[in-house]
């Protein structure tokens, strides 16, 4: 029986190509070392060494199971990532998340342009000053003093949109990388590293990182999208129009020389009223899609990383990552 | 490129000629103490002393095996060729061959990528800031670019045609800070790596081996070995793994997510001394857009792309190296547990 097992083990490298053969060789090397430790344990009748080698042997069985899962189903993860319930018409969940993030990025760019354009119009009006001087005498007056109050909310809006764009770009970068490399690099390398005890923590962490970033991160984006769609459809088309189609904000021209009471201040108040009325139209894109989506995705990723790294060998303190949120 | 000291012949010489003999002496001393304790335990029929002696024999054996395994471990990781690893996983890789060099290459590239992001964001920020401070005077009773109001006195309207960049400046300032942090963190992680290459392996690993062979100092030695292995092997290993994706991560050879952003790497576009006079005159006579298009953004402006670049730089320069650091810290805990010690590294994590 032992000889058959040995022959089977030696045949493993021939059965696979590329990384699988390396993983199989790693298993064999690890098994050889375990056999040596077990033999020493038997020789000096030491139960600790024997228990250690037995424990490691179970870890090798777990490793073999991991390889079978990865190979046998051609990636359970691929199956999840291609689930039609999540892909929203795209080939995989990662593609769906990237399309969603691209769409959000385009909308955010438009929002930034609109906010910047309106900010520019308001600032020009706010900076106007009227002068009239002739041979040393004259006057200067600024009757557009109501407009500067609007620059603070625009400054805050710009800051929030800037954060949102950066968040979306970062989430897309991580998902794009893991889409290309999670299955071909992180998982196989993690499995190989997990073979040896000294690198088991690193291997487990790499596997956990690969799975979390490959599945949970895009899933976070898609889940929030689905919730948003449900929210919008429940509230009806009018609600969608009211909350998700940001447009320009009208700013009336101010005449800095016109000092008649109310003539210019009403224009500033009108611009503020337009700003307030249009503000909620930005909420869907900026807060729900661009801020909540990546935040949920990152939290799912961090939670998955903690749970899976514990499952695969070494629990990681992910509090540093969750602080990024 | 700094050569990892851990792979140098000097390190191996130091290990074999100094540390191994020291560890051997410590091992012999420990063995003598164990043997005496065992005999005393037998003589006075004290099972506690006898059991302690037996446990110590096992630990001494583990120390001996650790010594051999760990020294060969460094040799193994020094001999790894990253191109072969890339071939195994069928990845296109153009970085250095050595794992330790590849780790350094990742952080150097991350710093370069973050610096490019910083430059692109700063270009926009500087442009908008300078433009925002410009003023224009529009003469009353205008006639094309001038007006009658300026012929007989000084009558007209003073404006700031580019004063409305508060929103963009706020957005870019936020990302500028974040990108600056990414750049500094890349350099910070690079300095840690170089320190590890030059200091950790020479200092902690040999001391750990020696201490672990000494009676009653085993736990201390174990922690030192765990830290030395994790930071000398696991941290570079993760960075080198990330470097396998280097062509995709950094968009080599441009180190830019979009080649058109290279227009913003050259800040000589700015008009320097003529800016104040020329731009003000230009804005007063030819209109505000003329000044903006000719002097500051001749190739157009891309604030959203600049901000997105900053976000990507955060992933490359901050997020991924932090994961490598997290993996190294997790590995310290795991290895220390393997040697029978529990280490609380939560404070180090808070520093990260």
XYZ file of C-alpha atoms in Angstrom:
677
model
C 0.000 0.000 0.000
C 2.783 2.396 0.955
C 4.659 1.620 -2.275
C 1.551 2.329 -4.361
C 1.115 5.630 -2.539
C 4.736 6.512 -3.201
C 4.433 5.705 -6.927
C 1.254 7.781 -7.136
C 3.005 10.666 -5.470
C 5.891 10.463 -7.899
C 3.446 10.467 -10.801
C 1.743 13.630 -9.618
C 4.263 15.986 -11.266
C 3.657 14.306 -14.620
C -0.099 14.709 -14.378
C -0.176 18.491 -14.380
C 1.427 21.314 -16.239
C 3.084 24.513 -15.063
C 2.249 25.603 -11.495
C 0.406 22.406 -10.634
C 3.611 20.396 -11.070
C 5.469 22.844 -8.844
C 2.743 22.506 -6.209
C 2.921 18.724 -6.462
C 6.717 18.827 -6.068
C 6.286 21.097 -3.055
C 3.915 18.533 -1.552
C 6.440 15.753 -2.150
C 9.299 17.729 -0.600
C 7.125 18.583 2.360
C 6.088 14.951 2.720
C 9.718 13.813 2.626
C 10.613 16.263 5.381
C 7.608 15.106 7.403
C 8.638 11.489 7.002
C 12.120 12.379 8.294
C 10.665 14.224 11.294
C 8.266 11.377 11.996
C 11.141 8.865 11.776
C 13.202 10.900 14.235
C 10.167 11.132 16.517
C 9.760 7.365 16.406
C 13.487 6.856 16.898
C 13.691 8.921 20.071
C 10.124 7.986 21.061
C 9.006 11.573 21.161
C 5.259 12.116 20.948
C 5.601 15.866 20.211
C 7.530 15.292 17.002
C 5.164 12.533 15.938
C 2.132 14.733 16.623
C 3.758 17.610 14.732
C 4.376 15.477 11.651
C 0.841 14.049 11.801
C -0.617 17.545 12.029
C 1.439 18.616 9.045
C 0.273 15.569 7.136
C -3.353 16.651 7.655
C -2.368 20.061 6.323
C -1.014 18.368 3.197
C -4.338 16.586 2.751
C -6.109 19.944 3.061
C -3.711 21.323 0.488
C -4.420 18.452 -1.913
C -8.146 19.127 -1.465
C -7.582 22.793 -2.261
C -5.783 21.827 -5.451
C -8.563 19.459 -6.435
C -11.155 22.177 -5.827
C -9.160 24.608 -7.906
C -8.504 22.169 -10.748
C -11.541 19.901 -10.726
C -14.159 22.557 -11.183
C -11.907 24.754 -13.292
C -12.322 27.196 -10.511
C -15.393 27.327 -8.312
C -14.596 30.981 -8.178
C -15.021 31.252 -11.926
C -18.424 29.641 -11.574
C -19.429 32.201 -8.952
C -18.002 35.039 -10.974
C -20.035 33.929 -14.013
C -23.307 33.559 -12.111
C -25.962 35.254 -14.244
C -27.695 36.565 -11.133
C -24.737 38.829 -10.446
C -23.145 39.612 -13.796
C -25.791 42.071 -15.047
C -25.391 40.935 -18.649
C -21.570 40.888 -18.548
C -19.450 37.712 -18.859
C -18.248 37.825 -15.244
C -18.984 39.629 -12.002
C -15.631 41.434 -12.327
C -16.574 42.729 -15.780
C -19.947 43.844 -14.406
C -18.243 45.693 -11.547
C -15.754 47.338 -13.921
C -18.567 48.442 -16.265
C -20.485 49.830 -13.283
C -17.403 51.668 -12.001
C -16.653 53.041 -15.474
C -20.220 54.304 -15.727
C -19.956 55.885 -12.280
C -16.627 57.473 -13.217
C -18.124 59.018 -16.366
C -21.029 60.410 -14.362
C -18.676 61.752 -11.706
C -16.583 63.481 -14.375
C -19.754 65.162 -15.655
C -20.685 66.143 -12.100
C -17.230 67.625 -11.537
C -17.490 69.590 -14.795
C -20.942 70.877 -13.863
C -19.902 71.834 -10.349
C -16.706 73.449 -11.627
C -18.562 75.351 -14.363
C -21.188 76.661 -11.949
C -18.516 77.476 -9.397
C -16.723 79.457 -12.100
C -19.862 81.397 -13.047
C -20.623 82.222 -9.428
C -17.029 83.247 -8.693
C -16.946 85.600 -11.652
C -20.122 87.266 -10.435
C -18.820 87.350 -6.873
C -15.540 89.009 -7.909
C -17.111 91.851 -9.824
C -16.424 95.369 -8.668
C -17.487 98.591 -10.309
C -15.110 101.593 -10.558
C -15.496 105.073 -11.939
C -12.632 107.542 -11.560
C -11.931 110.738 -13.375
C -9.069 113.120 -12.654
C -8.430 111.862 -9.155
C -12.027 111.546 -8.011
C -14.519 108.748 -8.304
C -15.995 105.702 -6.583
C -15.695 101.916 -6.367
C -18.570 99.660 -5.418
C -19.344 95.945 -5.421
C -23.031 95.223 -5.461
C -22.534 91.478 -5.923
C -21.626 90.779 -2.303
C -24.239 88.020 -1.947
C -22.477 85.623 -4.305
C -19.328 84.778 -2.295
C -21.473 82.833 0.200
C -21.902 80.158 -2.470
C -18.228 79.363 -2.924
C -17.970 77.390 0.350
C -20.611 74.777 -0.575
C -19.023 74.450 -4.005
C -15.625 73.944 -2.454
C -17.049 71.171 -0.268
C -18.846 69.636 -3.254
C -15.609 69.580 -5.229
C -13.833 67.890 -2.353
C -16.530 65.211 -2.045
C -16.584 64.533 -5.791
C -12.781 64.353 -5.786
C -12.877 61.701 -3.065
C -15.562 59.820 -4.961
C -13.551 59.797 -8.210
C -10.439 58.586 -6.370
C -12.442 55.858 -4.607
C -13.951 54.614 -7.846
C -10.559 54.654 -9.604
C -8.904 52.727 -6.738
C -11.673 50.116 -6.611
C -11.448 49.653 -10.379
C -7.650 49.287 -10.206
C -7.887 46.537 -7.567
C -10.680 44.669 -9.377
C -8.866 44.897 -12.730
C -5.675 43.511 -11.181
C -7.389 40.652 -9.396
C -9.454 39.849 -12.488
C -6.200 39.276 -14.373
C -4.077 37.750 -11.636
C -6.150 36.216 -8.815
C -6.615 32.829 -10.443
C -3.326 32.626 -12.339
C -1.004 33.971 -9.635
C -2.403 34.534 -6.135
C -4.253 31.257 -5.680
C -1.616 28.886 -7.121
C 1.278 30.678 -5.440
C -0.673 30.774 -2.182
C -1.261 27.035 -2.410
C 2.433 26.350 -3.012
C 3.504 28.605 -0.147
C 0.918 27.014 2.111
C 2.654 23.644 1.691
C 5.517 24.543 4.010
C 4.956 25.397 7.609
C 7.171 28.479 7.724
C 5.326 30.034 4.765
C 1.841 28.749 5.629
C 0.731 32.100 7.005
C 1.898 33.906 3.866
C 0.313 31.294 1.599
C -2.997 31.430 3.460
C -2.953 35.200 3.313
C -2.292 35.176 -0.443
C -5.156 32.718 -1.061
C -7.474 34.782 1.136
C -6.425 37.983 -0.636
C -6.997 36.410 -4.052
C -10.480 35.118 -3.220
C -11.592 38.238 -1.338
C -10.437 40.634 -4.031
C -11.655 38.401 -6.876
C -15.149 37.708 -5.567
C -16.079 39.871 -2.584
C -14.835 43.211 -3.853
C -16.760 43.191 -7.169
C -19.683 41.607 -5.322
C -19.801 44.635 -3.018
C -20.093 46.952 -6.040
C -22.787 44.784 -7.647
C -24.794 44.376 -4.415
C -24.928 48.122 -3.881
C -25.930 48.576 -7.543
C -28.742 46.038 -7.095
C -29.930 47.758 -3.918
C -29.877 51.103 -5.705
C -31.855 49.725 -8.618
C -34.416 48.247 -6.242
C -34.646 51.518 -4.349
C -35.135 53.501 -7.531
C -37.669 51.130 -9.063
C -39.728 51.061 -5.855
C -39.920 54.809 -5.764
C -40.942 55.160 -9.415
C -39.548 56.873 -12.474
C -40.226 60.385 -11.183
C -38.076 59.711 -8.171
C -35.282 58.452 -10.443
C -35.400 61.650 -12.510
C -35.491 63.782 -9.433
C -32.557 62.073 -7.774
C -30.245 60.893 -10.516
C -29.962 63.346 -13.395
C -27.681 66.143 -12.271
C -27.786 69.148 -14.547
C -26.428 72.684 -14.571
C -27.325 75.328 -12.015
C -28.577 78.643 -13.337
C -26.606 81.681 -12.251
C -27.958 85.078 -13.270
C -25.544 87.840 -14.268
C -24.854 90.429 -11.606
C -24.351 94.097 -12.388
C -21.754 95.409 -9.907
C -22.750 99.022 -10.496
C -26.430 98.425 -9.773
C -26.886 99.240 -6.113
C -30.671 99.443 -5.987
C -31.962 97.487 -3.002
C -32.719 93.839 -3.805
C -31.769 93.927 -7.479
C -28.552 91.876 -7.127
C -29.095 90.134 -3.826
C -32.181 88.467 -5.251
C -29.992 86.988 -7.992
C -27.636 85.484 -5.420
C -30.579 84.080 -3.484
C -31.990 82.629 -6.702
C -28.645 80.944 -7.434
C -28.668 79.501 -3.908
C -32.220 78.251 -4.419
C -31.196 76.558 -7.670
C -28.204 75.029 -5.950
C -30.362 73.636 -3.132
C -32.963 72.285 -5.549
C -30.316 70.535 -7.655
C -28.274 69.181 -4.773
C -30.334 66.005 -4.295
C -29.819 65.076 -7.952
C -26.157 64.460 -7.133
C -26.867 62.192 -4.188
C -27.460 59.021 -6.189
C -24.213 59.204 -8.164
C -21.903 60.661 -5.559
C -23.124 59.155 -2.313
C -24.775 55.882 -3.273
C -22.877 54.688 -6.340
C -19.467 56.286 -5.862
C -19.069 56.362 -2.078
C -21.245 53.607 -0.633
C -20.381 51.075 -3.367
C -16.576 51.096 -2.946
C -16.941 51.414 0.855
C -19.135 48.292 1.039
C -16.781 46.532 -1.389
C -13.744 47.346 0.754
C -15.527 46.254 3.939
C -16.558 42.961 2.325
C -12.983 42.516 1.115
C -11.511 43.211 4.566
C -14.051 40.959 6.312
C -13.408 38.173 3.791
C -9.651 38.598 4.144
C -9.866 38.231 7.919
C -12.163 35.205 7.811
C -10.426 33.385 4.955
C -6.888 34.049 6.157
C -7.920 32.535 9.508
C -9.393 29.567 7.663
C -6.267 29.066 5.543
C -3.670 29.323 8.262
C -2.908 32.778 9.667
C -5.431 35.322 10.824
C -4.558 38.829 9.703
C -5.314 41.979 11.639
C -7.291 43.841 8.979
C -8.042 46.852 11.143
C -5.402 48.759 9.171
C -7.279 48.067 5.925
C -10.712 48.921 7.308
C -9.311 52.305 8.335
C -8.879 53.051 4.619
C -12.707 53.179 4.454
C 19.725 48.833 -6.939
C 20.836 47.809 -3.458
C 22.097 44.230 -3.283
C 20.411 42.325 -0.478
C 23.054 41.695 2.152
C 21.304 38.521 3.136
C 22.392 36.984 -0.190
C 25.992 38.154 -0.039
C 28.910 35.752 0.537
C 29.908 37.940 3.511
C 26.650 37.102 5.258
C 27.136 33.366 4.706
C 30.749 33.627 5.957
C 29.557 35.501 9.020
C 26.913 32.844 9.599
C 29.252 29.867 9.262
C 32.363 31.285 10.892
C 30.828 33.235 13.780
C 27.220 32.392 14.456
C 27.243 28.640 13.904
C 30.187 28.072 16.301
C 28.527 30.363 18.874
C 25.262 28.478 18.502
C 27.164 25.197 18.785
C 28.835 26.329 22.030
C 25.465 27.445 23.366
C 23.981 24.108 22.328
C 26.730 22.161 24.105
C 26.277 24.245 27.260
C 22.527 23.657 27.095
C 23.060 19.922 26.559
C 25.341 19.760 29.597
C 22.784 21.626 31.730
C 20.043 19.293 30.490
C 22.130 16.192 31.216
C 23.016 17.407 34.715
C 19.366 18.312 35.387
C 18.251 14.898 34.188
C 20.766 13.143 36.453
C 19.817 15.325 39.403
C 16.146 14.627 38.701
C 16.837 10.921 38.662
C 18.965 11.110 41.792
C 16.460 13.052 43.847
C 13.537 11.268 42.115
C 11.923 14.523 41.111
C 9.727 13.922 38.013
C 9.365 17.702 37.330
C 13.084 18.099 36.731
C 13.215 14.937 34.622
C 10.266 16.039 32.445
C 11.826 19.503 32.060
C 15.061 17.906 30.876
C 13.222 15.722 28.352
C 11.311 18.721 26.994
C 14.537 20.657 26.667
C 16.093 17.835 24.639
C 13.281 18.148 22.097
C 13.666 21.921 22.000
C 17.410 21.562 21.527
C 16.754 19.263 18.610
C 14.270 21.772 17.150
C 16.880 24.513 17.546
C 19.421 22.398 15.696
C 16.978 21.622 12.870
C 15.912 25.293 12.755
C 19.519 26.339 12.377
C 20.006 24.086 9.367
C 16.630 24.825 7.802
C 16.773 28.565 8.220
C 20.258 28.944 6.812
C 19.284 26.842 3.793
C 16.032 28.828 3.542
C 17.919 32.054 2.918
C 20.037 30.311 0.316
C 16.896 28.984 -1.382
C 15.196 32.373 -1.587
C 18.411 33.995 -2.814
C 18.533 31.498 -5.684
C 14.923 32.040 -6.841
C 14.691 33.494 -10.347
C 11.535 35.590 -10.743
C 11.516 35.027 -14.508
C 11.169 31.294 -13.884
C 8.359 31.973 -11.414
C 6.630 34.143 -14.023
C 7.039 31.364 -16.603
C 5.478 28.858 -14.213
C 2.397 31.041 -13.833
C 2.472 32.073 -17.501
C 2.851 35.774 -16.749
C 4.757 38.311 -18.821
C 7.430 39.753 -16.560
C 10.185 42.235 -17.326
C 11.593 42.956 -13.860
C 14.798 41.848 -12.119
C 15.626 38.172 -11.614
C 16.344 38.059 -7.893
C 13.367 37.992 -5.530
C 14.978 40.614 -3.293
C 15.724 42.905 -6.245
C 12.183 42.419 -7.544
C 10.788 43.540 -4.178
C 12.917 46.665 -4.330
C 11.926 47.198 -7.961
C 8.246 47.140 -6.971
C 8.649 49.892 -4.397
C 10.870 52.001 -6.663
C 8.276 51.692 -9.431
C 5.463 52.468 -6.952
C 7.306 55.608 -5.874
C 7.811 56.607 -9.503
C 4.145 55.979 -10.330
C 2.989 57.926 -7.269
C 5.388 60.743 -8.110
C 3.977 60.952 -11.628
C 0.474 61.128 -10.127
C 1.697 63.826 -7.778
C 3.152 65.822 -10.687
C -0.020 65.560 -12.776
C -2.210 66.633 -9.842
C 0.200 69.443 -8.951
C 0.256 70.707 -12.543
C -3.506 71.190 -12.450
C -3.477 72.559 -8.926
C -0.781 75.100 -9.731
C -2.505 76.118 -12.962
C -5.851 76.667 -11.268
C -4.290 78.454 -8.302
C -2.371 80.929 -10.481
C -5.332 81.474 -12.782
C -7.626 81.988 -9.778
C -5.506 84.908 -8.584
C -5.628 86.827 -11.871
C -7.767 89.883 -12.316
C -9.161 91.657 -15.339
C -10.545 95.143 -15.816
C -13.280 95.547 -18.370
C -13.645 99.155 -19.462
C -17.069 100.735 -19.501
C -18.725 101.561 -22.852
C -16.866 98.656 -24.427
C -15.526 98.653 -27.960
C -14.311 95.147 -28.794
C -11.303 94.558 -26.477
C -11.266 97.966 -24.848
C -13.791 100.678 -24.038
C -14.382 104.410 -23.851
C -14.442 104.251 -20.068
C -10.656 103.867 -19.995
C -9.875 106.657 -22.420
C -10.824 109.562 -20.210
C -10.418 108.022 -16.785
C -10.744 104.664 -15.129
C -14.311 103.487 -15.458
C -15.306 99.848 -15.772
C -15.695 96.527 -13.960
C -12.987 94.652 -12.058
C -13.412 90.847 -12.150
C -11.542 87.633 -11.480
C -12.292 85.660 -14.646
C -10.718 82.494 -13.231
C -11.780 82.958 -9.654
C -14.146 79.979 -9.786
C -11.760 77.105 -9.153
C -12.635 76.625 -5.499
C -14.388 73.315 -6.231
C -11.590 71.972 -8.432
C -8.900 73.241 -6.083
C -10.626 71.556 -3.132
C -10.923 68.285 -5.052
C -7.319 68.439 -6.236
C -6.003 69.489 -2.825
C -7.610 66.448 -1.232
C -6.098 64.119 -3.797
C -2.771 65.942 -3.693
C -2.546 65.155 0.018
C -3.551 61.548 -0.549
C -1.084 61.123 -3.419
C 1.677 62.757 -1.404
C 0.938 60.227 1.333
C 1.104 57.387 -1.211
C 4.458 58.662 -2.485
C 5.882 59.037 1.004
C 4.557 55.616 2.032
C 6.222 54.013 -0.994
C 9.497 55.609 0.056
C 8.854 54.640 3.662
C 8.275 50.996 2.733
C 11.346 51.162 0.492
C 13.471 52.416 3.390
C 12.125 49.611 5.594
C 13.044 47.109 2.895
C 16.552 48.488 2.490
C 16.994 48.478 6.253
C 15.869 44.856 6.322
C 18.370 43.983 3.600
C 21.194 45.721 5.415
C 20.318 45.290 9.067
C 17.651 42.786 10.058
C 19.212 39.638 8.691
C 22.672 40.467 10.056
C 21.373 41.476 13.432
C 18.226 39.599 14.470
C 18.627 36.254 12.736
C 22.075 35.288 14.113
C 21.236 36.604 17.585
C 17.969 34.674 17.472
C 19.772 31.457 16.586
C 22.280 31.963 19.394
C 19.644 32.932 21.968
C 17.398 30.021 21.122
C 20.208 27.630 22.017
C 20.743 29.265 25.396
C 18.797 27.913 28.375
C 15.870 30.127 29.510
C 16.369 32.478 26.518
C 14.527 30.301 24.021
C 11.352 32.380 23.782
C 13.315 35.554 23.166
C 15.385 33.847 20.482
C 12.232 32.434 18.865
C 10.666 35.870 18.586
C 13.842 37.287 17.043
C 13.996 34.459 14.502
C 10.295 34.901 13.657
C 10.718 38.612 13.070
C 13.911 38.097 11.051
C 12.360 35.439 8.787
C 9.090 37.269 8.287
C 10.661 40.585 7.418
C 13.598 39.134 5.474
C 11.579 36.570 3.505
C 7.806 37.140 3.633
C 7.801 40.927 3.182
C 10.086 40.860 0.091
C 8.294 37.759 -1.173
C 4.955 39.574 -1.233
C 6.433 42.661 -2.843
C 8.185 40.495 -5.440
C 4.865 38.725 -6.094
C 3.184 42.082 -6.667
C 6.072 42.982 -8.967
C 5.163 40.013 -11.160
C 2.105 42.094 -12.070
C 4.349 45.152 -12.527
C 3.682 45.688 -16.230
C -0.059 45.893 -15.544
C 0.125 47.726 -12.240
C 2.441 50.490 -13.376
C 1.480 50.634 -17.058
C 5.154 50.358 -17.925
C 7.071 51.944 -19.584
C 5.026 55.151 -19.182
C 4.118 54.779 -15.510
C 0.890 56.579 -16.432
C -2.648 55.136 -16.653
C -3.249 57.223 -19.780
C -0.301 58.253 -22.053
C -1.947 61.630 -22.733
C -1.285 62.567 -19.099
C 2.408 62.860 -20.010
C 1.546 66.409 -21.170
C 1.251 67.349 -17.510
C 4.629 65.985 -16.452
C 6.473 68.933 -17.954
C 5.790 72.036 -15.904
C 7.995 74.188 -18.159
C 4.768 74.864 -20.046
C 4.006 77.493 -17.434
C 5.000 80.985 -18.601
C 7.068 81.821 -15.487
C 7.898 85.574 -15.406
C 5.734 86.692 -18.281
C 2.728 85.129 -16.620
C 1.733 88.060 -14.485
C 1.963 90.779 -17.132
C 1.187 88.730 -20.209
C -1.711 86.819 -18.778
C -3.368 89.823 -17.168
C -2.964 91.819 -20.353
C -4.190 88.868 -22.360
C -7.226 88.306 -20.177
C -8.092 91.993 -20.283
C -7.786 92.250 -24.030
C -8.252 88.847 -25.607
C -10.522 87.237 -23.060
C -10.083 84.815 -20.198
C -10.138 81.608 -22.205
C -7.218 82.845 -24.335
C -4.952 83.063 -21.296
C -6.028 79.709 -19.953
C -5.611 77.881 -23.242
C -2.364 79.531 -24.345
C -0.446 79.909 -21.102
C -1.596 77.164 -18.759
C -3.391 74.306 -20.462
C -2.238 74.267 -24.105
C -3.043 70.556 -24.259
C -6.375 70.827 -22.482
C -7.134 70.101 -18.842
C -7.937 66.730 -17.303
C -8.791 67.256 -13.634
C -10.961 64.124 -13.306
C -8.243 61.967 -14.886
C -5.643 63.527 -12.576
C -7.793 62.731 -9.534
C -8.365 59.154 -10.750
C -4.586 58.801 -11.243
C -4.155 59.843 -7.610
C -6.640 57.144 -6.557
C -4.711 54.505 -8.491
C -1.435 55.701 -6.979
C -2.996 55.093 -3.556
C -3.586 51.441 -4.439
C -0.091 51.021 -5.883
C 1.936 52.991 -3.354
C -0.058 52.533 -0.166
C -2.571 49.691 -0.298
C -0.509 46.865 -1.808
C 2.715 47.514 0.162
C 0.567 47.733 3.312
C -0.799 44.280 2.491
C 2.784 43.010 2.223
C 3.513 44.512 5.624
C 0.317 42.960 7.053
C 1.352 39.568 5.681
C 4.802 39.914 7.270
C 3.287 40.840 10.638
C 0.780 37.968 10.417
C 3.675 35.678 9.602
C 5.618 36.844 12.688
C 2.645 35.868 14.858
C 2.301 32.527 13.083
C 6.001 31.635 13.266
C 6.274 32.723 16.870
C 3.333 30.438 17.670
C 5.120 27.674 15.790
C 8.075 28.087 18.120
C 5.734 28.090 21.094
C 5.465 31.824 21.723
C 2.488 34.183 21.466
C 3.416 37.660 20.273
C 1.093 40.660 20.398
C 1.944 42.840 17.429
C -1.223 44.928 17.483
C 0.779 48.023 18.372
C 2.990 47.573 15.316
C -0.178 47.198 13.254
C -1.444 50.490 14.609
C 1.785 52.069 13.388
C 1.119 50.631 9.934
